PDB file of C-alpha atoms and ligand atoms in Angstrom:
ATOM      1  CA  MET H   1       0.087  -0.266  -0.040  1.00  0.00           C
ATOM      2  CA  ARG H   2       0.844   3.635  -0.311  1.00  0.00           C
ATOM      3  CA  ILE H   3       1.225   5.090   3.016  1.00  0.00           C
ATOM      4  CA  ALA H   4       1.408   8.677   3.877  1.00  0.00           C
ATOM      5  CA  ILE H   5       2.855   9.457   7.274  1.00  0.00           C
ATOM      6  CA  ALA H   6       3.473  12.548   9.369  1.00  0.00           C
ATOM      7  CA  SER H   7       3.976  13.681  13.129  1.00  0.00           C
ATOM      8  CA  ASP H   8       4.403  16.822  15.047  1.00  0.00           C
ATOM      9  CA  HIS H   9       7.194  17.287  17.601  1.00  0.00           C
ATOM     10  CA  ALA H  10       5.341  15.133  20.111  1.00  0.00           C
ATOM     11  CA  GLY H  11       4.887  12.598  17.903  1.00  0.00           C
ATOM     12  CA  PHE H  12       8.333  12.711  15.943  1.00  0.00           C
ATOM     13  CA  ILE H  13      10.171  10.044  18.337  1.00  0.00           C
ATOM     14  CA  GLN H  14       7.684   7.138  16.957  1.00  0.00           C
ATOM     15  CA  LYS H  15       7.825   8.081  13.201  1.00  0.00           C
ATOM     16  CA  ALA H  16      10.994   6.694  12.157  1.00  0.00           C
ATOM     17  CA  PRO H  17      10.508   3.479  13.961  1.00  0.00           C
ATOM     18  CA  ILE H  18       6.791   3.196  12.469  1.00  0.00           C
ATOM     19  CA  ILE H  19       8.371   4.023   8.865  1.00  0.00           C
ATOM     20  CA  GLU H  20      10.867   1.145   9.459  1.00  0.00           C
ATOM     21  CA  GLN H  21       8.058  -1.165  10.244  1.00  0.00           C
ATOM     22  CA  LEU H  22       5.950   0.192   7.164  1.00  0.00           C
ATOM     23  CA  ILE H  23       8.925  -0.610   4.940  1.00  0.00           C
ATOM     24  CA  ALA H  24       9.718  -4.075   6.507  1.00  0.00           C
ATOM     25  CA  LEU H  25       6.028  -4.927   5.650  1.00  0.00           C
ATOM     26  CA  GLY H  26       6.462  -4.087   2.180  1.00  0.00           C
ATOM     27  CA  HIS H  27       4.517  -0.767   2.020  1.00  0.00           C
ATOM     28  CA  GLU H  28       5.591   2.440  -0.058  1.00  0.00           C
ATOM     29  CA  VAL H  29       6.047   5.297   2.531  1.00  0.00           C
ATOM     30  CA  ARG H  30       5.809   8.855   1.946  1.00  0.00           C
ATOM     31  CA  ASP H  31       7.267  11.271   4.760  1.00  0.00           C
ATOM     32  CA  PHE H  32       5.345  14.421   4.984  1.00  0.00           C
ATOM     33  CA  GLY H  33       7.764  15.311   7.860  1.00  0.00           C
ATOM     34  CA  PRO H  34       8.879  17.153  10.118  1.00  0.00           C
ATOM     35  CA  ALA H  35      12.502  16.401   9.754  1.00  0.00           C
ATOM     36  CA  ASN H  36      13.324  17.073  13.457  1.00  0.00           C
ATOM     37  CA  GLU H  37      11.971  17.480  16.924  1.00  0.00           C
ATOM     38  CA  ASP H  38      11.415  21.224  16.803  1.00  0.00           C
ATOM     39  CA  ARG H  39       7.880  22.685  17.504  1.00  0.00           C
ATOM     40  CA  VAL H  40       5.473  22.582  14.756  1.00  0.00           C
ATOM     41  CA  ASP H  41       1.699  22.938  14.448  1.00  0.00           C
ATOM     42  CA  TYR H  42       0.050  19.456  14.001  1.00  0.00           C
ATOM     43  CA  PRO H  43      -2.795  20.979  11.586  1.00  0.00           C
ATOM     44  CA  ASP H  44      -0.153  21.558   9.005  1.00  0.00           C
ATOM     45  CA  TYR H  45       1.006  18.017   8.907  1.00  0.00           C
ATOM     46  CA  ALA H  46      -2.383  16.680   9.566  1.00  0.00           C
ATOM     47  CA  ASP H  47      -3.731  18.575   6.441  1.00  0.00           C
ATOM     48  CA  LYS H  48      -0.790  17.362   4.210  1.00  0.00           C
ATOM     49  CA  VAL H  49      -1.679  13.776   5.026  1.00  0.00           C
ATOM     50  CA  ALA H  50      -5.237  13.664   4.734  1.00  0.00           C
ATOM     51  CA  ARG H  51      -4.979  15.809   1.379  1.00  0.00           C
ATOM     52  CA  ALA H  52      -3.038  13.015  -0.175  1.00  0.00           C
ATOM     53  CA  VAL H  53      -5.090  10.244   1.090  1.00  0.00           C
ATOM     54  CA  ALA H  54      -8.459  12.260   0.000  1.00  0.00           C
ATOM     55  CA  ALA H  55      -6.564  13.039  -3.336  1.00  0.00           C
ATOM     56  CA  GLY H  56      -5.789   9.370  -4.031  1.00  0.00           C
ATOM     57  CA  GLN H  57      -2.185   9.976  -3.938  1.00  0.00           C
ATOM     58  CA  ALA H  58      -1.757   7.800  -0.991  1.00  0.00           C
ATOM     59  CA  ASP H  59      -4.081   4.649  -0.088  1.00  0.00           C
ATOM     60  CA  ARG H  60      -3.818   5.509   3.802  1.00  0.00           C
ATOM     61  CA  GLY H  61      -2.649   7.859   6.486  1.00  0.00           C
ATOM     62  CA  ILE H  62      -1.028   7.785   9.646  1.00  0.00           C
ATOM     63  CA  LEU H  63      -0.560  10.750  11.988  1.00  0.00           C
ATOM     64  CA  ILE H  64       1.424  10.955  15.219  1.00  0.00           C
ATOM     65  CA  CYS H  65       1.032  13.750  17.559  1.00  0.00           C
ATOM     66  CA  GLY H  66       0.852  13.999  21.533  1.00  0.00           C
ATOM     67  CA  THR H  67      -2.679  12.575  21.867  1.00  0.00           C
ATOM     68  CA  GLY H  68      -3.522  11.972  18.263  1.00  0.00           C
ATOM     69  CA  ILE H  69      -6.517  14.192  18.914  1.00  0.00           C
ATOM     70  CA  GLY H  70      -5.532  16.997  16.986  1.00  0.00           C
ATOM     71  CA  MET H  71      -4.466  15.383  14.013  1.00  0.00           C
ATOM     72  CA  ALA H  72      -7.815  13.762  13.966  1.00  0.00           C
ATOM     73  CA  LEU H  73      -9.862  16.564  14.155  1.00  0.00           C
ATOM     74  CA  THR H  74      -7.939  18.056  11.262  1.00  0.00           C
ATOM     75  CA  ALA H  75      -7.625  15.407   9.104  1.00  0.00           C
ATOM     76  CA  ASP H  76     -11.591  14.633   9.476  1.00  0.00           C
ATOM     77  CA  LYS H  77     -12.639  18.275   7.993  1.00  0.00           C
ATOM     78  CA  ILE H  78     -11.064  17.054   4.711  1.00  0.00           C
ATOM     79  CA  ALA H  79     -13.644  15.679   2.408  1.00  0.00           C
ATOM     80  CA  GLY H  80     -13.180  11.891   1.648  1.00  0.00           C
ATOM     81  CA  ILE H  81     -11.463  11.323   4.994  1.00  0.00           C
ATOM     82  CA  ARG H  82     -12.274   8.934   7.985  1.00  0.00           C
ATOM     83  CA  ALA H  83     -10.066   9.760  10.437  1.00  0.00           C
ATOM     84  CA  SER H  84      -9.797   8.666  14.345  1.00  0.00           C
ATOM     85  CA  VAL H  85      -7.668   8.321  17.510  1.00  0.00           C
ATOM     86  CA  ILE H  86      -6.900   4.751  18.104  1.00  0.00           C
ATOM     87  CA  GLN H  87      -5.096   3.610  21.266  1.00  0.00           C
ATOM     88  CA  THR H  88      -5.836  -0.296  21.133  1.00  0.00           C
ATOM     89  CA  PRO H  89      -5.421  -2.764  18.570  1.00  0.00           C
ATOM     90  CA  GLU H  90      -8.785  -4.034  18.979  1.00  0.00           C
ATOM     91  CA  PHE H  91      -9.876  -0.389  18.175  1.00  0.00           C
ATOM     92  CA  ALA H  92      -7.694  -0.566  15.140  1.00  0.00           C
ATOM     93  CA  HIS H  93      -9.443  -3.540  13.872  1.00  0.00           C
ATOM     94  CA  LEU H  94     -13.030  -2.213  14.355  1.00  0.00           C
ATOM     95  CA  PHE H  95     -11.998   1.096  12.871  1.00  0.00           C
ATOM     96  CA  ARG H  96     -11.300  -0.822   9.576  1.00  0.00           C
ATOM     97  CA  GLU H  97     -14.026  -3.517   9.796  1.00  0.00           C
ATOM     98  CA  HIS H  98     -17.028  -1.252  10.739  1.00  0.00           C
ATOM     99  CA  ASN H  99     -15.937   2.181   9.663  1.00  0.00           C
ATOM    100  CA  ASP H 100     -13.669   1.995   6.714  1.00  0.00           C
ATOM    101  CA  GLY H 101     -11.156   4.064   8.304  1.00  0.00           C
ATOM    102  CA  ASN H 102      -8.582   5.676   6.109  1.00  0.00           C
ATOM    103  CA  VAL H 103      -6.238   7.863   8.501  1.00  0.00           C
ATOM    104  CA  LEU H 104      -4.966   6.539  11.687  1.00  0.00           C
ATOM    105  CA  CYS H 105      -4.097   9.011  14.299  1.00  0.00           C
ATOM    106  CA  ILE H 106      -1.910   7.699  17.300  1.00  0.00           C
ATOM    107  CA  SER H 107      -0.663   9.259  20.203  1.00  0.00           C
ATOM    108  CA  GLY H 108       3.154   9.452  20.804  1.00  0.00           C
ATOM    109  CA  ARG H 109       2.932  10.543  24.440  1.00  0.00           C
ATOM    110  CA  PHE H 110       0.362   8.126  25.767  1.00  0.00           C
ATOM    111  CA  THR H 111       0.599   5.102  23.970  1.00  0.00           C
ATOM    112  CA  GLU H 112       3.955   2.831  23.982  1.00  0.00           C
ATOM    113  CA  LEU H 113       5.534   2.212  20.665  1.00  0.00           C
ATOM    114  CA  ASP H 114       5.051  -1.544  20.967  1.00  0.00           C
ATOM    115  CA  ILE H 115       1.340  -0.950  20.952  1.00  0.00           C
ATOM    116  CA  ASN H 116       1.306   1.598  18.189  1.00  0.00           C
ATOM    117  CA  LYS H 117       3.093  -0.854  16.004  1.00  0.00           C
ATOM    118  CA  GLN H 118       0.452  -3.527  16.801  1.00  0.00           C
ATOM    119  CA  ILE H 119      -2.120  -0.727  16.107  1.00  0.00           C
ATOM    120  CA  VAL H 120      -0.487   0.154  12.969  1.00  0.00           C
ATOM    121  CA  ASN H 121      -0.262  -3.577  11.620  1.00  0.00           C
ATOM    122  CA  GLU H 122      -4.264  -4.182  12.576  1.00  0.00           C
ATOM    123  CA  PHE H 123      -4.933  -0.779  10.797  1.00  0.00           C
ATOM    124  CA  LEU H 124      -3.186  -2.357   7.546  1.00  0.00           C
ATOM    125  CA  THR H 125      -4.436  -5.792   7.470  1.00  0.00           C
ATOM    126  CA  THR H 126      -7.907  -5.597   8.456  1.00  0.00           C
ATOM    127  CA  GLY H 127     -10.295  -5.156   5.615  1.00  0.00           C
ATOM    128  CA  PHE H 128     -13.674  -3.449   5.766  1.00  0.00           C
ATOM    129  CA  GLY H 129     -16.406  -5.475   6.775  1.00  0.00           C
ATOM    130  CA  GLY H 130     -19.093  -4.166   4.085  1.00  0.00           C
ATOM    131  CA  GLY H 131     -22.637  -5.579   4.701  1.00  0.00           C
ATOM    132  CA  ARG H 132     -24.467  -3.355   7.263  1.00  0.00           C
ATOM    133  CA  HIS H 133     -21.616  -1.121   7.910  1.00  0.00           C
ATOM    134  CA  ALA H 134     -21.385  -0.143   4.409  1.00  0.00           C
ATOM    135  CA  GLY H 135     -24.649   2.117   4.780  1.00  0.00           C
ATOM    136  CA  ARG H 136     -23.535   3.571   7.744  1.00  0.00           C
ATOM    137  CA  VAL H 137     -20.324   4.721   6.292  1.00  0.00           C
ATOM    138  CA  LYS H 138     -22.162   5.991   3.262  1.00  0.00           C
ATOM    139  CA  LYS H 139     -24.228   8.270   5.649  1.00  0.00           C
ATOM    140  CA  ILE H 140     -21.028   9.698   7.293  1.00  0.00           C
ATOM    141  CA  MET H 141     -19.681  10.586   3.886  1.00  0.00           C
ATOM    142  CA  ARG H 142     -23.018  12.649   3.035  1.00  0.00           C
ATOM    143  CA  GLU H 143     -21.660  15.015   5.860  1.00  0.00           C
ATOM    144  CA  ASP H 144     -18.973  15.996   2.854  1.00  0.00           C
ATOM    145  CA  ASP H 145     -21.821  17.002   0.745  1.00  0.00           C
ATOM    146  CA  ALA H 146     -22.643  20.537   0.942  1.00  0.00           C
ATOM    147  CA  SER H 147     -25.941  19.903  -0.381  1.00  0.00           C
ATOM    148  CA  PHE H 148     -26.907  17.667   2.316  1.00  0.00           C
ATOM    149  CA  SER H 149     -28.998  19.447   4.614  1.00  0.00           C
ATOM    150  CA  GLY H 150     -29.376  17.267   7.406  1.00  0.00           C
ATOM    151  CA  VAL H 151     -31.503  14.077   8.880  1.00  0.00           C
ATOM    152  CA  LYS H 152     -35.046  14.966   8.996  1.00  0.00           C
ATOM    153  CA  GLU H 153     -36.830  13.641  12.091  1.00  0.00           C
TER     154      GLU H 153
HETATM  155  C1  RB5 Z   1       1.506  19.496  21.194  1.00  0.00           C
HETATM  156  O1  RB5 Z   1       1.983  20.071  22.578  1.00  0.00           O
HETATM  157  C2  RB5 Z   1       0.271  18.810  21.564  1.00  0.00           C
HETATM  158  O2  RB5 Z   1      -1.018  19.633  21.547  1.00  0.00           O
HETATM  159  C3  RB5 Z   1      -0.075  17.876  20.006  1.00  0.00           C
HETATM  160  O3  RB5 Z   1       0.891  16.859  19.817  1.00  0.00           O
HETATM  161  C4  RB5 Z   1      -1.581  16.950  20.054  1.00  0.00           C
HETATM  162  O4  RB5 Z   1      -1.356  16.287  21.214  1.00  0.00           O
HETATM  163  C5  RB5 Z   1      -2.655  17.769  19.789  1.00  0.00           C
HETATM  164  O5  RB5 Z   1      -3.726  17.251  19.719  1.00  0.00           O
END
């Protein structure tokens, strides 16, 4: 798969080992930065990765900040993106199986690297379940459509 990845300063320390994991698994990785641990603004990096996924330049995105929260809040504003903060491998599995998540947001400060590696693995190896979940995901995505005026009743 083509994976777009980025962090901020708080997630930087986990970015290199996760890139190594991705390469070892045979994925094509595009690192959107940053190049060092200098303080940066996470929305700038979430924007780059989310837009690469939304444009079809990457199949999936991975974002690492202190909590993962700011990355997810930003990425989810880009049309076509389903991003979430994930703290356990089980949630990573369900994020793929039920929600067809395409941008994984993880915490560099509160989740150990070993757990994040398991989360990444689950995110990349679990397929979307389809079936009853497909209609729900379609309903998530209608929120991207400016002509959708909200659920009535
Ligand atoms: C940076 O201090 C921190 O706010 C950021 O990494 C992230 O946790 C935001 O959601």
